């Protein structure tokens, strides 16, 4: 049975993952509006991954005899200054999520909650990949600059995700 403070912390993080879903869906809508359909599709797949992350917390809480409490989500931003700014914001967001996962892992260790510490290890590893993937896109966008041909190619390439 999970302890109350950890239950509360995991519910709070479940919300963070749902907010990530919401944020990336907002970025997908923004990119769709600019007609970067490949990037919009990439963000939509990313949003779906975040939903799956949230559901891992949902299932884990139940498996440990805890209670799931769905907290209110903030309204995400709907516009960014550029495509590059949106992906930079996504990278910054992932770095923030990594910090939150690490803080949760520290809490689980302090509380000698081995099951939660073990559960969180999957996320520690996942965050390394999440940060690296978005960072690569930020670098590619930075290199492309305003070149329409290169941007079109990158859009097409990112659109292959999930196909
Ligand atoms: Fe679920 Fe992208 O962190």
mmCIF file of N, CA, C and O in Angstrom, residues 4-50:
data_model
loop_
_atom_site.group_PDB
_atom_site.id
_atom_site.type_symbol
_atom_site.label_atom_id
_atom_site.label_comp_id
_atom_site.label_asym_id
_atom_site.label_seq_id
_atom_site.Cartn_x
_atom_site.Cartn_y
_atom_site.Cartn_z
ATOM 1 N N UNK A 4 0.478 8.021 1.930
ATOM 2 C CA UNK A 4 -0.295 9.199 1.483
ATOM 3 C C UNK A 4 0.563 10.292 0.837
ATOM 4 O O UNK A 4 0.202 10.828 -0.211
ATOM 5 N N UNK A 5 1.725 10.663 1.448
ATOM 6 C CA UNK A 5 2.518 11.733 0.815
ATOM 7 C C UNK A 5 2.991 11.345 -0.593
ATOM 8 O O UNK A 5 2.975 12.177 -1.514
ATOM 9 N N UNK A 6 3.375 10.064 -0.754
ATOM 10 C CA UNK A 6 3.823 9.627 -2.078
ATOM 11 C C UNK A 6 2.637 9.565 -3.047
ATOM 12 O O UNK A 6 2.764 9.942 -4.214
ATOM 13 N N UNK A 7 1.501 9.132 -2.547
ATOM 14 C CA UNK A 7 0.284 9.097 -3.379
ATOM 15 C C UNK A 7 -0.023 10.508 -3.911
ATOM 16 O O UNK A 7 -0.303 10.690 -5.095
ATOM 17 N N UNK A 8 0.083 11.467 -3.032
ATOM 18 C CA UNK A 8 -0.182 12.859 -3.409
ATOM 19 C C UNK A 8 0.833 13.347 -4.451
ATOM 20 O O UNK A 8 0.469 13.994 -5.435
ATOM 21 N N UNK A 9 2.095 12.996 -4.229
ATOM 22 C CA UNK A 9 3.156 13.426 -5.157
ATOM 23 C C UNK A 9 2.972 12.781 -6.529
ATOM 24 O O UNK A 9 3.186 13.428 -7.567
ATOM 25 N N UNK A 10 2.566 11.522 -6.550
ATOM 26 C CA UNK A 10 2.375 10.837 -7.843
ATOM 27 C C UNK A 10 1.143 11.387 -8.572
ATOM 28 O O UNK A 10 1.154 11.513 -9.800
ATOM 29 N N UNK A 11 0.108 11.721 -7.827
ATOM 30 C CA UNK A 11 -1.067 12.338 -8.451
ATOM 31 C C UNK A 11 -0.703 13.681 -9.064
ATOM 32 O O UNK A 11 -1.170 14.037 -10.150
ATOM 33 N N UNK A 12 0.156 14.413 -8.370
ATOM 34 C CA UNK A 12 0.598 15.712 -8.872
ATOM 35 C C UNK A 12 1.393 15.519 -10.172
ATOM 36 O O UNK A 12 1.248 16.286 -11.122
ATOM 37 N N UNK A 13 2.216 14.480 -10.186
ATOM 38 C CA UNK A 13 2.996 14.261 -11.404
ATOM 39 C C UNK A 13 2.134 13.721 -12.542
ATOM 40 O O UNK A 13 2.409 14.008 -13.710
ATOM 41 N N UNK A 14 1.124 12.950 -12.200
ATOM 42 C CA UNK A 14 0.174 12.482 -13.239
ATOM 43 C C UNK A 14 -0.366 13.710 -13.983
ATOM 44 O O UNK A 14 -0.464 13.737 -15.201
ATOM 45 N N UNK A 15 -0.669 14.742 -13.220
ATOM 46 C CA UNK A 15 -1.155 15.988 -13.819
ATOM 47 C C UNK A 15 -0.100 16.615 -14.732
ATOM 48 O O UNK A 15 -0.418 17.128 -15.801
ATOM 49 N N UNK A 16 1.174 16.557 -14.302
ATOM 50 C CA UNK A 16 2.256 17.134 -15.125
ATOM 51 C C UNK A 16 2.326 16.434 -16.478
ATOM 52 O O UNK A 16 2.553 17.073 -17.511
ATOM 53 N N UNK A 17 2.154 15.125 -16.476
ATOM 54 C CA UNK A 17 2.208 14.379 -17.739
ATOM 55 C C UNK A 17 0.976 14.703 -18.595
ATOM 56 O O UNK A 17 1.080 14.817 -19.813
ATOM 57 N N UNK A 18 -0.185 14.873 -17.941
ATOM 58 C CA UNK A 18 -1.383 15.252 -18.690
ATOM 59 C C UNK A 18 -1.233 16.667 -19.242
ATOM 60 O O UNK A 18 -1.686 16.961 -20.343
ATOM 61 N N UNK A 19 -0.573 17.531 -18.472
ATOM 62 C CA UNK A 19 -0.334 18.889 -18.975
ATOM 63 C C UNK A 19 0.626 18.834 -20.177
ATOM 64 O O UNK A 19 0.459 19.590 -21.149
ATOM 65 N N UNK A 20 1.603 17.933 -20.111
ATOM 66 C CA UNK A 20 2.525 17.770 -21.248
ATOM 67 C C UNK A 20 1.737 17.357 -22.487
ATOM 68 O O UNK A 20 1.969 17.868 -23.596
ATOM 69 N N UNK A 21 0.789 16.444 -22.301
ATOM 70 C CA UNK A 21 -0.103 16.029 -23.400
ATOM 71 C C UNK A 21 -0.808 17.265 -23.985
ATOM 72 O O UNK A 21 -0.822 17.485 -25.197
ATOM 73 N N UNK A 22 -1.340 18.068 -23.108
ATOM 74 C CA UNK A 22 -2.103 19.254 -23.502
ATOM 75 C C UNK A 22 -1.199 20.279 -24.216
ATOM 76 O O UNK A 22 -1.573 20.864 -25.226
ATOM 77 N N UNK A 23 -0.003 20.479 -23.663
ATOM 78 C CA UNK A 23 0.945 21.440 -24.234
ATOM 79 C C UNK A 23 1.356 21.025 -25.653
ATOM 80 O O UNK A 23 1.369 21.839 -26.576
ATOM 81 N N UNK A 24 1.685 19.744 -25.814
ATOM 82 C CA UNK A 24 2.131 19.285 -27.136
ATOM 83 C C UNK A 24 0.984 19.251 -28.133
ATOM 84 O O UNK A 24 1.194 19.444 -29.331
ATOM 85 N N UNK A 25 -0.221 19.041 -27.627
ATOM 86 C CA UNK A 25 -1.388 19.115 -28.507
ATOM 87 C C UNK A 25 -1.568 20.565 -28.979
ATOM 88 O O UNK A 25 -1.885 20.813 -30.144
ATOM 89 N N UNK A 26 -1.324 21.520 -28.073
ATOM 90 C CA UNK A 26 -1.406 22.942 -28.431
ATOM 91 C C UNK A 26 -0.326 23.278 -29.461
ATOM 92 O O UNK A 26 -0.577 24.027 -30.420
ATOM 93 N N UNK A 27 0.876 22.713 -29.288
ATOM 94 C CA UNK A 27 1.950 22.959 -30.252
ATOM 95 C C UNK A 27 1.592 22.331 -31.593
ATOM 96 O O UNK A 27 1.871 22.904 -32.661
ATOM 97 N N UNK A 28 0.961 21.159 -31.556
ATOM 98 C CA UNK A 28 0.540 20.496 -32.796
ATOM 99 C C UNK A 28 -0.466 21.381 -33.538
ATOM 100 O O UNK A 28 -0.361 21.560 -34.761
ATOM 101 N N UNK A 29 -1.398 21.951 -32.808
ATOM 102 C CA UNK A 29 -2.410 22.826 -33.430
ATOM 103 C C UNK A 29 -1.730 24.063 -34.029
ATOM 104 O O UNK A 29 -2.074 24.494 -35.145
ATOM 105 N N UNK A 30 -0.760 24.618 -33.303
ATOM 106 C CA UNK A 30 -0.024 25.801 -33.790
ATOM 107 C C UNK A 30 0.706 25.474 -35.107
ATOM 108 O O UNK A 30 0.639 26.228 -36.078
ATOM 109 N N UNK A 31 1.374 24.315 -35.122
ATOM 110 C CA UNK A 31 2.139 23.913 -36.313
ATOM 111 C C UNK A 31 1.209 23.598 -37.489
ATOM 112 O O UNK A 31 1.519 23.899 -38.638
ATOM 113 N N UNK A 32 0.076 23.007 -37.174
ATOM 114 C CA UNK A 32 -0.933 22.708 -38.200
ATOM 115 C C UNK A 32 -1.395 24.034 -38.830
ATOM 116 O O UNK A 32 -1.553 24.121 -40.041
ATOM 117 N N UNK A 33 -1.586 25.031 -37.977
ATOM 118 C CA UNK A 33 -2.021 26.352 -38.454
ATOM 119 C C UNK A 33 -1.016 26.989 -39.398
ATOM 120 O O UNK A 33 -1.382 27.787 -40.260
ATOM 121 N N UNK A 34 0.267 26.645 -39.223
ATOM 122 C CA UNK A 34 1.318 27.190 -40.091
ATOM 123 C C UNK A 34 1.520 26.315 -41.329
ATOM 124 O O UNK A 34 2.393 26.571 -42.144
ATOM 125 N N UNK A 35 0.746 25.252 -41.393
ATOM 126 C CA UNK A 35 0.809 24.290 -42.499
ATOM 127 C C UNK A 35 2.065 23.416 -42.484
ATOM 128 O O UNK A 35 2.425 22.831 -43.505
ATOM 129 N N UNK A 36 2.706 23.317 -41.313
ATOM 130 C CA UNK A 36 3.816 22.365 -41.160
ATOM 131 C C UNK A 36 3.192 21.055 -40.667
ATOM 132 O O UNK A 36 3.230 20.736 -39.475
ATOM 133 N N UNK A 37 2.619 20.333 -41.592
ATOM 134 C CA UNK A 37 1.822 19.166 -41.223
ATOM 135 C C UNK A 37 2.660 18.021 -40.651
ATOM 136 O O UNK A 37 2.187 17.259 -39.809
ATOM 137 N N UNK A 38 3.908 17.912 -41.108
ATOM 138 C CA UNK A 38 4.788 16.860 -40.590
ATOM 139 C C UNK A 38 5.140 17.132 -39.128
ATOM 140 O O UNK A 38 5.079 16.230 -38.282
ATOM 141 N N UNK A 39 5.493 18.368 -38.841
ATOM 142 C CA UNK A 39 5.834 18.746 -37.459
ATOM 143 C C UNK A 39 4.601 18.633 -36.564
ATOM 144 O O UNK A 39 4.699 18.225 -35.403
ATOM 145 N N UNK A 40 3.449 19.011 -37.110
ATOM 146 C CA UNK A 40 2.197 18.900 -36.347
ATOM 147 C C UNK A 40 1.937 17.430 -35.998
ATOM 148 O O UNK A 40 1.545 17.112 -34.871
ATOM 149 N N UNK A 41 2.196 16.546 -36.953
ATOM 150 C CA UNK A 41 1.990 15.104 -36.715
ATOM 151 C C UNK A 41 2.984 14.610 -35.661
ATOM 152 O O UNK A 41 2.635 13.815 -34.780
ATOM 153 N N UNK A 42 4.214 15.103 -35.732
ATOM 154 C CA UNK A 42 5.250 14.714 -34.751
ATOM 155 C C UNK A 42 4.789 15.101 -33.343
ATOM 156 O O UNK A 42 4.867 14.303 -32.408
ATOM 157 N N UNK A 43 4.302 16.322 -33.211
ATOM 158 C CA UNK A 43 3.847 16.812 -31.902
ATOM 159 C C UNK A 43 2.627 16.033 -31.408
ATOM 160 O O UNK A 43 2.465 15.807 -30.218
ATOM 161 N N UNK A 44 1.795 15.631 -32.350
ATOM 162 C CA UNK A 44 0.602 14.876 -31.959
ATOM 163 C C UNK A 44 1.001 13.500 -31.412
ATOM 164 O O UNK A 44 0.443 13.037 -30.419
ATOM 165 N N UNK A 45 1.993 12.879 -32.041
ATOM 166 C CA UNK A 45 2.506 11.599 -31.532
ATOM 167 C C UNK A 45 3.133 11.817 -30.156
ATOM 168 O O UNK A 45 2.941 11.023 -29.229
ATOM 169 N N UNK A 46 3.852 12.925 -30.019
ATOM 170 C CA UNK A 46 4.477 13.251 -28.728
ATOM 171 C C UNK A 46 3.406 13.413 -27.647
ATOM 172 O O UNK A 46 3.556 12.920 -26.523
ATOM 173 N N UNK A 47 2.319 14.093 -28.012
ATOM 174 C CA UNK A 47 1.209 14.283 -27.061
ATOM 175 C C UNK A 47 0.656 12.919 -26.633
ATOM 176 O O UNK A 47 0.397 12.687 -25.446
ATOM 177 N N UNK A 48 0.508 12.016 -27.594
ATOM 178 C CA UNK A 48 -0.016 10.683 -27.274
ATOM 179 C C UNK A 48 0.923 9.937 -26.328
ATOM 180 O O UNK A 48 0.482 9.202 -25.447
ATOM 181 N N UNK A 49 2.229 10.143 -26.522
ATOM 182 C CA UNK A 49 3.206 9.508 -25.611
ATOM 183 C C UNK A 49 3.030 10.037 -24.194
ATOM 184 O O UNK A 49 3.150 9.302 -23.223
ATOM 185 N N UNK A 50 2.767 11.333 -24.098
ATOM 186 C CA UNK A 50 2.578 11.936 -22.765
ATOM 187 C C UNK A 50 1.322 11.388 -22.085
ATOM 188 O O UNK A 50 1.326 11.149 -20.880
#
